[in-house]
Each structure stands twice: as structure tokens, then as C-alpha cells.
Coordinates of C-alpha atoms and ligand atoms in Angstrom, one line a residue:
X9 CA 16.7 -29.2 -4.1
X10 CA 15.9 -26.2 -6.3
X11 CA 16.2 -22.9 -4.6
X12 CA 13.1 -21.0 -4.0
X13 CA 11.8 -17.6 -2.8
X14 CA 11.3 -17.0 0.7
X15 CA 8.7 -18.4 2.7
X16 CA 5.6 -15.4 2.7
X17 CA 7.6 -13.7 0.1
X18 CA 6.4 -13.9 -3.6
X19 CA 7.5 -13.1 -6.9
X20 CA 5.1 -10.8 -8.8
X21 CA 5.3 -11.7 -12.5
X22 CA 4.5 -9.5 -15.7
X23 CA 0.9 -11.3 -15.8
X24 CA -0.2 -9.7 -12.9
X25 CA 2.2 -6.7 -12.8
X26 CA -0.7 -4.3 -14.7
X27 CA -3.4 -4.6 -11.8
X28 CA -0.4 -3.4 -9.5
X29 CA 0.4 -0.8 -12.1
X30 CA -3.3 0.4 -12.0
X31 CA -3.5 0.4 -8.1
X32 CA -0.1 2.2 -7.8
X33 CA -1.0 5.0 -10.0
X34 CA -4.5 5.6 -9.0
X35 CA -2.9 6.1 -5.3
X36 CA -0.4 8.5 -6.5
X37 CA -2.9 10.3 -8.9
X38 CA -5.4 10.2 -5.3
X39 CA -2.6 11.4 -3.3
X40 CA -1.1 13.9 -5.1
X41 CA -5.0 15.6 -5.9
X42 CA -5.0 16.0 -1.9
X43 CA -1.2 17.7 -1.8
X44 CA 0.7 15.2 -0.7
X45 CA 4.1 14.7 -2.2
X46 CA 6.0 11.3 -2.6
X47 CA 9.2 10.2 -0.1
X48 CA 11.1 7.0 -0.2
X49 CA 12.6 5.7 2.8
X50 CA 15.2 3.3 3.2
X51 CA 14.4 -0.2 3.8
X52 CA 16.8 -0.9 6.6
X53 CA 17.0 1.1 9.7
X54 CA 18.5 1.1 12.9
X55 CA 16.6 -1.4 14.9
X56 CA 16.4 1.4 18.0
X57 CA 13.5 3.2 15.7
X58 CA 10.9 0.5 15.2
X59 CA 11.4 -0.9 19.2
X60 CA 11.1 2.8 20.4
X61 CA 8.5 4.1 18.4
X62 CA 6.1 1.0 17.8
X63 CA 7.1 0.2 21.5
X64 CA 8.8 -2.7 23.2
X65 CA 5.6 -4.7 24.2
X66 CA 4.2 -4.9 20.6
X67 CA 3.8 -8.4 18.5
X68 CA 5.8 -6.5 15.6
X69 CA 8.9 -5.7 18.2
X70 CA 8.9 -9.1 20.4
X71 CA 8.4 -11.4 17.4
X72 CA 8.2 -9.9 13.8
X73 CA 10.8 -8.0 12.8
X74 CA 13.7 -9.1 10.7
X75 CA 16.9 -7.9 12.5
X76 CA 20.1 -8.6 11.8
X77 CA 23.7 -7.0 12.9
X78 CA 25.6 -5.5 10.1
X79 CA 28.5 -7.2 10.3
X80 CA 29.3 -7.5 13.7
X81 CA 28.6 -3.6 14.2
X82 CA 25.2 -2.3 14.2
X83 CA 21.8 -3.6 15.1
X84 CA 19.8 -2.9 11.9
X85 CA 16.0 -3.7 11.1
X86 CA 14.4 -4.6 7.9
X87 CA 11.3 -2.0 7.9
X88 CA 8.3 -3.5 9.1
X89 CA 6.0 0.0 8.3
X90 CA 6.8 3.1 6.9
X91 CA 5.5 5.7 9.9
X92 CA 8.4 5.5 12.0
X93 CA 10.9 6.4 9.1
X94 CA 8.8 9.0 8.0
X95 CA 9.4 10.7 11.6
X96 CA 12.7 9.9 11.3
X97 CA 13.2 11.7 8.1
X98 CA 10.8 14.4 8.9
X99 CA 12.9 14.9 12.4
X100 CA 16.6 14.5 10.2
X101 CA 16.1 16.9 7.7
X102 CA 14.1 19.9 9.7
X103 CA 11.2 19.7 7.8
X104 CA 9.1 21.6 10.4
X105 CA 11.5 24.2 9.7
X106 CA 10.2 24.8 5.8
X107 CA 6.6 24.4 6.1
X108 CA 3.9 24.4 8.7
X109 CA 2.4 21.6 7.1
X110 CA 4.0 18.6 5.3
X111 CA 2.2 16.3 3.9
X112 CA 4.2 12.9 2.3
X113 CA 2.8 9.5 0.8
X114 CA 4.7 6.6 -0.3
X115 CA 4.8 3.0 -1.3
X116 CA 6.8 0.2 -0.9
X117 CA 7.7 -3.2 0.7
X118 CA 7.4 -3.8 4.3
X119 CA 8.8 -6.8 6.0
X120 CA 7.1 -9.2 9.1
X121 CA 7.6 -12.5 10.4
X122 CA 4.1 -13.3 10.6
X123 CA 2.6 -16.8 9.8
X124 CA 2.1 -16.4 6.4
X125 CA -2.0 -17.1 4.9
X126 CA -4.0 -15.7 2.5
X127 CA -3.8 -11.9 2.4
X128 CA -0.9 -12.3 5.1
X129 CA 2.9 -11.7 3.9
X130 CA 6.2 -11.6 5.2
X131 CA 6.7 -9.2 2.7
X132 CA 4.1 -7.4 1.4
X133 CA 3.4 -3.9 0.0
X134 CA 2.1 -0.6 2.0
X135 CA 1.0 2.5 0.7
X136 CA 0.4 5.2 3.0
X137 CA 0.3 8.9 3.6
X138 CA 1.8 11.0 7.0
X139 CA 0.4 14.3 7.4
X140 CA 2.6 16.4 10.0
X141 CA 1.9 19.7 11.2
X142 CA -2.0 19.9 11.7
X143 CA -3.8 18.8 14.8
X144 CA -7.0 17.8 13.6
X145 CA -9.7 16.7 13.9
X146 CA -11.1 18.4 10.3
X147 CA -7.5 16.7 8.9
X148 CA -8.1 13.2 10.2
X149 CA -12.0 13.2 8.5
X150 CA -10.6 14.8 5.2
X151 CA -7.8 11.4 5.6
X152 CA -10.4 9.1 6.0
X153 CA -12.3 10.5 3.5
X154 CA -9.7 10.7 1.0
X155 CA -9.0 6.7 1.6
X156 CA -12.7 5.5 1.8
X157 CA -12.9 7.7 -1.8
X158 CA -10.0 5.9 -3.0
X159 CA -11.2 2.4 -2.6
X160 CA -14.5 3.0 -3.9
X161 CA -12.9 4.6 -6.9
X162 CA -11.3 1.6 -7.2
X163 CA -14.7 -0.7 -7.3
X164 CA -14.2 -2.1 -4.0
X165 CA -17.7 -1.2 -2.5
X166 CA -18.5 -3.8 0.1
X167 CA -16.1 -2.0 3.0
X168 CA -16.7 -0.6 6.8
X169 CA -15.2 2.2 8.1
X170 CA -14.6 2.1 12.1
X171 CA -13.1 5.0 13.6
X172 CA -12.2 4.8 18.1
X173 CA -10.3 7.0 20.4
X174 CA -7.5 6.3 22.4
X175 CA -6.9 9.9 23.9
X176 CA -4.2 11.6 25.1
X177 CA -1.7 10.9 27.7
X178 CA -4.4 11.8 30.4
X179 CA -6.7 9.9 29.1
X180 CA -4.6 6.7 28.5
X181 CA -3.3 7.4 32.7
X182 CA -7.2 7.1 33.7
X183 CA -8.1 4.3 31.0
X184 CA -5.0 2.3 32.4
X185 CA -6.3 2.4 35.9
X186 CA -9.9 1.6 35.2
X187 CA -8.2 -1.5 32.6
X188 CA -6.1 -3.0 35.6
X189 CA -8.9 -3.3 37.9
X190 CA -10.9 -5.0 35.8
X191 CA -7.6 -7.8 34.5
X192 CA -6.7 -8.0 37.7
X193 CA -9.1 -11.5 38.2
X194 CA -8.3 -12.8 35.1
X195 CA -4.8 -12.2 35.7
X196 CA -3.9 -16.0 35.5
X197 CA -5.9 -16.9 33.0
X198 CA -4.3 -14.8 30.6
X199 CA -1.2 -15.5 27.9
X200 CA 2.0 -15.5 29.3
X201 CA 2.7 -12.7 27.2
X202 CA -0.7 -10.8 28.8
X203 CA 0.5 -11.6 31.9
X204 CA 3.8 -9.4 31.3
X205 CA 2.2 -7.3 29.2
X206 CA 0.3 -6.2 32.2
X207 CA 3.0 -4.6 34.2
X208 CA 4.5 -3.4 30.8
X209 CA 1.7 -2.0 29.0
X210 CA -1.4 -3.3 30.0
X211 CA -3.2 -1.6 26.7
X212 CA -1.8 -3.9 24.5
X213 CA -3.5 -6.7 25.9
X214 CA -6.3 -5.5 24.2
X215 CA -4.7 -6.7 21.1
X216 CA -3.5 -10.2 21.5
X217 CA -4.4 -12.5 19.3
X218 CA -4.6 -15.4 21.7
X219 CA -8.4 -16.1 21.9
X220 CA -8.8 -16.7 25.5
X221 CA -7.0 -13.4 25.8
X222 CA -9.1 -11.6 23.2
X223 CA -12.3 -13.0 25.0
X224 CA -11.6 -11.6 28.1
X225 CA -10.5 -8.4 26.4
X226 CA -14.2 -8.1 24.6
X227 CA -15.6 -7.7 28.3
X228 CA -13.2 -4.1 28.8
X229 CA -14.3 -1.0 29.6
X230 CA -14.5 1.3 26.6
X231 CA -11.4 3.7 26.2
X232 CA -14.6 6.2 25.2
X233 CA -15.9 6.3 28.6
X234 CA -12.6 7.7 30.3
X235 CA -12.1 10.3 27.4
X236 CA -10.9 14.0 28.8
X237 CA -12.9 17.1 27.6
X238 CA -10.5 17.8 25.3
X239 CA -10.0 14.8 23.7
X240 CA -13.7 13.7 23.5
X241 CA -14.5 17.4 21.6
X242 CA -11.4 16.1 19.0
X243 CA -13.4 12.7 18.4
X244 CA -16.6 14.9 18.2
X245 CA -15.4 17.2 15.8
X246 CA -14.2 14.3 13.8
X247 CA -17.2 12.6 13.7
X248 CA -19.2 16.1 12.8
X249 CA -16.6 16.5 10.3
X250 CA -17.5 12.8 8.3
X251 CA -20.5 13.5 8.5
X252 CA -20.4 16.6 7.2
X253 CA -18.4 14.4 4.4
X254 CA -21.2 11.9 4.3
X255 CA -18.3 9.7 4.9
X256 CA -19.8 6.6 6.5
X257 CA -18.4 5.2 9.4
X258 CA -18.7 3.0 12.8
X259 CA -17.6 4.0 16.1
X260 CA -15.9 0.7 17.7
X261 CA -14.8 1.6 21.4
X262 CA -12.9 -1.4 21.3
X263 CA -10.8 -0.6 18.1
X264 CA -6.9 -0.9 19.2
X265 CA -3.9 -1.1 16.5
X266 CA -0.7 -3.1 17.1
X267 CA 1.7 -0.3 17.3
X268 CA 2.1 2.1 20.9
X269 CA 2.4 5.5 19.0
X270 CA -0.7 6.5 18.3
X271 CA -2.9 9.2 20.2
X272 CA -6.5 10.3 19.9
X273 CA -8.2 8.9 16.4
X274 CA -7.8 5.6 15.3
X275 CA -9.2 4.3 12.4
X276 CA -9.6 0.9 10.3
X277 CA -11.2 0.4 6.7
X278 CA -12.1 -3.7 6.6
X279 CA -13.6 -5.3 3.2
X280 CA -16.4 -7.2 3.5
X281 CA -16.7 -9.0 0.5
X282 CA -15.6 -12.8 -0.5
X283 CA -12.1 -12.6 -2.2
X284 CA -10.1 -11.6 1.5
X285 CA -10.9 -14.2 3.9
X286 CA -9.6 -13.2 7.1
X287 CA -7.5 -11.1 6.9
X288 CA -9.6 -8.4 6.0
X289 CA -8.2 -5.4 7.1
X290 CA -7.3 -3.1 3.8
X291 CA -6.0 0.0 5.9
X292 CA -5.3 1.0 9.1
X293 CA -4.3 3.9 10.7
X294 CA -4.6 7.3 13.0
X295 CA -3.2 10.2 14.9
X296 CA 0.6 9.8 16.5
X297 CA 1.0 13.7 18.1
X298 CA 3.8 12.3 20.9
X299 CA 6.1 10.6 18.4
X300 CA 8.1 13.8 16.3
X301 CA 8.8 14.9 19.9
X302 CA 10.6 11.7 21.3
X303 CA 12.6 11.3 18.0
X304 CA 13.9 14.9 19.2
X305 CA 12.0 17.2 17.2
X306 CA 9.6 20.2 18.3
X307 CA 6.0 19.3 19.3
X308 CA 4.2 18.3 16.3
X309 CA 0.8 17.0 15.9
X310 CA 0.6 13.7 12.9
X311 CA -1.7 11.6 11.6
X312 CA -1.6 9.1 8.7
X313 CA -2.5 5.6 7.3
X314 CA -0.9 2.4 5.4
X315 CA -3.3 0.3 3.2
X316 CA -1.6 -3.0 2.1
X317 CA -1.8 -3.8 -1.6
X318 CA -1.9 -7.4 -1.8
X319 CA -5.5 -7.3 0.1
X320 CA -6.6 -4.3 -2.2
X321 CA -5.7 -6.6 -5.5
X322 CA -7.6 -9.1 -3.4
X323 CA -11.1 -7.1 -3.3
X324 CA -10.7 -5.5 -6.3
X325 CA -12.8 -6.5 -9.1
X326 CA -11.0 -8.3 -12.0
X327 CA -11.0 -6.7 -15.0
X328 CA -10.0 -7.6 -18.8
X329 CA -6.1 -7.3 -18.9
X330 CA -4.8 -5.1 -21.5
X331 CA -2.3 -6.6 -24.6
X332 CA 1.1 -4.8 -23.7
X333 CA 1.7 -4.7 -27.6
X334 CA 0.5 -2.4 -29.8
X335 CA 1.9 -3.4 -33.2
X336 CA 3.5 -6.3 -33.9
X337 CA 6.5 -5.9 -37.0
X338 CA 6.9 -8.8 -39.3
X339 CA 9.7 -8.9 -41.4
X340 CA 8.7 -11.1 -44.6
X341 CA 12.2 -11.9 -45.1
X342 CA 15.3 -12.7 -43.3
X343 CA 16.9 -10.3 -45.6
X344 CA 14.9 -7.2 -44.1
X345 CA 15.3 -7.4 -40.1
X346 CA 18.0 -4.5 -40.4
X347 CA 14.8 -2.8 -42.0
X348 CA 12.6 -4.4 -39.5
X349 CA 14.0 -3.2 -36.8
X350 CA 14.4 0.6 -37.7
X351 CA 10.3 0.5 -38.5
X352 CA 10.1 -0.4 -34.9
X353 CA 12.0 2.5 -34.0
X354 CA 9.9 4.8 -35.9
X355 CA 6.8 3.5 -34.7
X356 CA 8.0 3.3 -31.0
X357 CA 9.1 6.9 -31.5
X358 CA 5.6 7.8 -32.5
X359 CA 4.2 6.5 -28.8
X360 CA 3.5 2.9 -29.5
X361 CA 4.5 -0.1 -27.9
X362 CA 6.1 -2.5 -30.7
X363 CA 7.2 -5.8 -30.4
X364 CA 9.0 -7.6 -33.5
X365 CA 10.3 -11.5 -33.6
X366 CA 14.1 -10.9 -35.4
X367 CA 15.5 -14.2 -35.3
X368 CA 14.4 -14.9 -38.9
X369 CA 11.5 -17.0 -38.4
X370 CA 8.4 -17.6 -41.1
X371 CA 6.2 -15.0 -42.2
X372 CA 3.7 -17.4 -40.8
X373 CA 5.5 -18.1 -37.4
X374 CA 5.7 -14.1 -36.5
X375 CA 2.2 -13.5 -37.6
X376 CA 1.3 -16.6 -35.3
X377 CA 3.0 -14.9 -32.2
X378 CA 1.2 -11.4 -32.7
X379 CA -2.0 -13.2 -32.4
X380 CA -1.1 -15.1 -29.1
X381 CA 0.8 -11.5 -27.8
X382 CA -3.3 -10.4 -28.7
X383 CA -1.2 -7.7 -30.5
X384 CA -4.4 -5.4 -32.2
X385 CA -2.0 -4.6 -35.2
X386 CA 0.9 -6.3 -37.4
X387 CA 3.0 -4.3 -40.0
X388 CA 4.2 -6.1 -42.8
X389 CA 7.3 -5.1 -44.3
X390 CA 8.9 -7.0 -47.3
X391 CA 11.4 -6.2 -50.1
X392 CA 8.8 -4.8 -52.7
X393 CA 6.9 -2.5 -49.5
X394 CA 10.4 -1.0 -49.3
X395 CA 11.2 -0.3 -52.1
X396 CA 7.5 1.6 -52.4
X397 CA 8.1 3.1 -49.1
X398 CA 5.3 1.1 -47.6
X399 CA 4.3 -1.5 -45.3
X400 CA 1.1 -3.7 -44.9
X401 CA -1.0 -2.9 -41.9
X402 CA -2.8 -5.8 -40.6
X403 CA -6.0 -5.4 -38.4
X404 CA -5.5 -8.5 -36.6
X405 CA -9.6 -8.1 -34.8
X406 CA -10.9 -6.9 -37.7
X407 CA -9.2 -10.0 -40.1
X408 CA -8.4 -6.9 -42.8
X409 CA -5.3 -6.0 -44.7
X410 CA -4.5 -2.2 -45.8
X411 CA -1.4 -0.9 -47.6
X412 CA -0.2 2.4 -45.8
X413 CA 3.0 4.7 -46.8
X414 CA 5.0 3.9 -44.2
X415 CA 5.7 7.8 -42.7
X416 CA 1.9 7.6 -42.1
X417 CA 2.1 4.0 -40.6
X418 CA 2.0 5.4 -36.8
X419 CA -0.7 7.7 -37.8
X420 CA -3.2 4.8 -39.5
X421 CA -2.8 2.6 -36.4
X422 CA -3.5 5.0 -33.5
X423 CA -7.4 5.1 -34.1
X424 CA -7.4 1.5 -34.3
X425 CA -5.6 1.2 -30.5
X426 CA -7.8 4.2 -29.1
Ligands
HAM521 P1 -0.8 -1.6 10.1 O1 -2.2 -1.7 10.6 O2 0.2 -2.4 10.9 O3 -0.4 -0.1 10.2 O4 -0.7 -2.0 8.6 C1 -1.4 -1.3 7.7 C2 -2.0 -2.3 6.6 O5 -0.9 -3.0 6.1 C3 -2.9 -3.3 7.2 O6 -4.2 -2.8 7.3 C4 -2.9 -4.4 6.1 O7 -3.7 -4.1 5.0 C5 -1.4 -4.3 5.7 N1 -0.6 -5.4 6.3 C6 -0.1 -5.4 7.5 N2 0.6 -6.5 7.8 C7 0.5 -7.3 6.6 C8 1.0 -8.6 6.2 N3 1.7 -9.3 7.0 N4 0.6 -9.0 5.0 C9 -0.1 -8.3 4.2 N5 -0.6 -7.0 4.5 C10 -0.3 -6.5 5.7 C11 0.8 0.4 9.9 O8 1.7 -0.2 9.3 C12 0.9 1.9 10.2 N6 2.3 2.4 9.8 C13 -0.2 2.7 9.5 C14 -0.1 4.2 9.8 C15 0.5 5.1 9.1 N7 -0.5 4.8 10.9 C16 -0.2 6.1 10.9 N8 0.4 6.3 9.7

């Protein structure tokens, strides 16, 4: 049997590698216009960070992660997001102690043994942004404005913004009370999971999957009822803040995200048109003020989001790919390759992107692979041209045939590639 990738894992090919190229730099240009800066993270890490900081009771943790002991040593974790590293880093290196406000973005793959479907990946692609240092709520509504700005920008227009509040640790306290009482009946009838889950954590039953779980969660209280004062005049502000923004948005008291850390905002971006399916959830994210703290650092207030590429690519309108060759060199005869390939250095010098065929072939054969490279331009260069210090510019759209010197070859072709 032939060997083939991973199941949920998939190759991306040069065909499709320009949309990703598109997507990756309009982040970065996005991010960078908003002051963050980029990190990279290693893709392994100690399993201890992802059980402690996206907690124990989580679908991730109990079933999802790829862990593995390094050779008989150390319990090690291939990343399944990119939050708790940040913290890790951010704790590691003292970054509190250089600036008051650090503000990071990055992009990369992230690894989960979910059951793979359409806009669903064992390893798929995240990028996010962590903002440390600022406790909101004006931060978290210029985040989710930056984001919901982003995707338009990137013509996907059919999206909905939901934003919920989880509170503090005094709110959770009362919210976990008022949660119990109302599970406790339909304590049997949950998951087995639920059912442990309940003891454990009984806020993350609000996020199983299992439908007779998620059925009973729909009847809940809302977390937005038991809010404290101080915690409801954060959401407030946040809200006043969008709106301010003219960012649209839905409050969703019954909003919950898979992962323990977070405090206070939480927010989702899902697409609404055709091309995702179910999986429709192009971002998610929110406010994680407890974590910095537990990973040993000084109290520090954070906030951030992850959007996952593949579903972005998924919503995003197609557009007419690009030729990745500029000029095409022909060499009329076998004779002048040497020649051949030193015009493609000039011209590659000048900023274009050349390709050339130097194993000899017809004059006819090379002109026959510009065309299907959809290469705008082919330069002709023969014995005579040479000798003239010429070559023949072809404009391969336009069907004509001009005869340039050849130290004003790059020159002659730009205007025809702008
Ligand atoms: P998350 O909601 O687990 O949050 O993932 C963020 C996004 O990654 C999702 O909205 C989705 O677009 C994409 N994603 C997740 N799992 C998969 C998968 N199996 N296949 C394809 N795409 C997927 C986080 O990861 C948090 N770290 C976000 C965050 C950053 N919160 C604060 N800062």
C-alpha cells in the first residue's frame, strides 16, 4: 500500500499556495497597522501547559491532543493553540518587565484529534493575536474590531459577530451555584462525561457536543444574569465601545468556548455564507486575566483571538490566480543555454520572476510551455540577437513580436506585467 499523509492532515500544493500567501500577508499587514509584533512558538511543549491552562475537564485535554513521551523522559504535547505558549513565553522571558503593553500575533499550525470534516482538521492553521498588559474593555472592542475589519477586507461579508461574558472569579462562584441547581434533575440524563464534568467543572457542560447534553444546556440560566458590578460595567463598556466602532455585534448569553482560561469577554465571528458548512466558526476568542499569574508571572490582564485559515480560504471569494512567471527565456539553440541562462539572471536581477526550459528542447516546445505557464512575456535569444546584443520580446496576450537591446529588455517588459 502506498504511504499517505495523515488522516485530517493535508498537503497544500503550489496551486493553491497563492490564496494562503494573500491571506497570510493581509493578516500580518492588518496586524502589524494595529502594533502588534510577530512571535513564533515552538510546536511541542510540555504537556503540563496545555492540561493546566486549557484545564483538565476540556474536550481538547481529555481527547484531542497529540502527546507523546520523548523518549522515555518527558511528557511533551504537540500544540493544539497558540495562547498558552504565548503566556509561557511572555512569563519565560519577563516581558512585563520591558513594556507595559505587549502586543504579539502569529501564525502557524495547530494540531487536534478531532474527527476530521469539512472545515475540520487534525492539523490546520491559526492566526491569532495576544494582547497582555491592558485590562480592557476599550482593548477588547478595538480587537474585535480590528478582526471583523480584517475579514471584510478580505470580501468575506456574510459573518456574525457574538460577543458573552463569563465574569470574573466571583461571578463564575455565583453562576456555578445557580448552574448546579438547575443540572441537578437532569443529572442522569446527561453524558457520562457531563455527569463528571459536574463535580469537575460544571461550566463546561455548557459545551458538550453530545446533543441531549447541549439540549438541556439551551434551557441554562444566562451567565449575564449573575454578572458582579464590576464585571457587568466591563461588558458595558465593551459594548459602548463597538458601538461607538459601529462594529456590529450580538450578545449571546449562552456563548461558551472550549478552553477554561478565559475571564470576562468572549467573543465568536461565524460565516454565514455557503462555502463552510458546519463548521462555521472563522474566529474565536476573549479575555484570559487569571492565566500570566498561574504560569508564575505578576498579575496581568490579556485578551486575544485565533481565526483558523482553512475556513477563511473557505468563505473567501475566489479570485483569478496570478501566472507565477513573468518572462519566459527561450533559447533558439542548444548552442546558447550558457547565454540563456545568464539573460535570466539579468532579468531576475531587475525584479522579475523568469522561468527558462534548458534542457535543449525546440524553439517550438519552449514557446509551447510559456503559454501553458500563462507566462505574459517570452524573450528570444538566438545566435544573430547575440551577436547584435539583442533579444526578441514576445507579448504572448497581445500575439506581437518586438526586437529590444537586451540591457533595456527588463525595462520594455515591466509596463507590460504592471
Ligand atoms: P479556538 O476557538 O479553539 O480558540 O480556535 C480558534 C479557531 O481555530 C476556530 O474558530 C476555528 O476557526 C479554528 N479551528 C479550531 N479547531 C480547528 C480544526 N480542528 N480544524 C480547523 N480549524 C479549527 C483558540 O484556539 C484560542 N487559542 C483563541 C484565543 C486566542 N483566545 C485568546 N487568545
Amino acid at each position: 500500500m502506498s504511504l499517505r499523509a495523515v488522516k485530517g492532515m493535508k498537503d497544500i500544493l503550489p496551486d493553491e499556495i497563492s490564496r494562503w500567501h494573500r491571506l497570510e500577508n493581509a493578516f500580518r499587514t492588518r496586524a502589524e497597522r494595529y502594533g502588534f509584533r510577530e512571535a513564533r512558538f515552538p510546536i511541542v511543549e510540555p504537556t503540563a501547559l496545555f492540561v493546566r491552562s486549557i484545564g483538565e475537564t476540556t474536550d481538547i485535554v481529555e481527547k484531542e491532543m497529540y502527546t507523546f513521551t520523548d523518549r522515555g523522559e518527558k511528557s511533551l504535547t504537540l500544540r493544539p493553540e497558540g495562547t498558552a505558549s504565548s503566556v509561557r513565553a511572555y512569563v519565560q522571558h519577563n516581558v512585563q518587565a520591558k513594556e507595559p503593553v505587549t502586543k504579539w500575533y502569529y501564525l502557524g499550525p495547530m494540531y487536534r484529534r478531532e474527527r476530521p470534516a469539512k472545515g475540520r482538521y487534525r492539523q490546520f492553521y491559526q492566526a491569532g493575536i495576544e494582547v497582555f498588559g491592558d485590562p480592557g474593555p476599550y482593548v477588547d472592542a478595538e480587537v474585535i474590531d480590528m478582526v471583523v475589519g480584517f475579514i471584510s477586507d478580505l470580501g468575506i461579508d456574510e459573518v456574525e459577530v457574538l460577543i458573552n461574558s463569563i465574569g470574573g472569579p466571583d461571578t463564575r462562584a455565583r453562576y456555578r451555584d445557580a448552574l448546579l441547581e438547575y443540572l441537578g434533575p437532569f443529572r442522569a440524563e446527561l453524558c457520562p462525561d457531563c455527569q463528571r464534568r459536574m463535580d469537575a467543572n460544571p461550566l463546561r457542560v455548557l459545551d458538550c457536543k453530545v446533543p441531549r447534553c447541549a439540549k438541556i444546556a439551551s434551557g441554562a440560566p444566562s451567565m449575564l444574569e449573575h454578572l458582579t458590578d464590576d464585571d457587568r460595567e466591563h461588558f458595558d463598556g465593551l459594548q459602548q465601545t463597538l458601538t461607538r466602532l459601529g462594529t456590529p455585534y450580538r450578545v449571546d448569553g449562552s456563548l461558551v468556548r472550549g478552553l477554561d482560561y478565559y475571564t470576562r469577554t468572549l467573543f465568536e465571528v461565524l460565516g454565514k455564507g455557503e462555502g463552510l458548512g458546519a463548521q462555521n466558526a472563522l474566529l474565536g476568542g476573549g479575555r484570559y486575566d487569571q492565566m500570566v499569574q498561574s504560569f508564575g508571572g505578576p498579575e496581568t490582564p490579556a485578551i486575544g483571538f485565533a481565526m483558523g485559515l482553512e475556513r477563511l480560504l473557505m468563505a473567501m471569494p475566489e479570485s483569478v490566480p496570478r501566472s507565477h512567471v513573468d518572462v519566459f527565456v527561450v533559447a533558439a539553440q542548444p548552442d546558447v543555454r550558457a547565454e540563456a541562462a545568464l539573460l535570466g539572471r539579468e532579468l531576475r536581477s531587475a525584479g522579475l520572476r523568469v522561468e527558462s526550459d534548458l534542457r535543449g528542447g525546440s524553439l517550438k516546445s519552449q514557446l509551447r510551455r510559456a503559454d501553458k505557464l500563462n507566462a505574459r512575456i517570452a524573450m528570444i535569444l538566438g545566435e544573430s540577437e547575440i551577436e547584435n546584443g539583442v533579444v526578441q520580446l514576445k507579448d504572448l496576450q497581445q500575439k506581437t513580436q518586438t526586437e529590444v537591446p537586451r540591457n533595456e529588455a527588463a525595462a520594455h517588459a515591466k509596463p507590460l506585467l504592471a
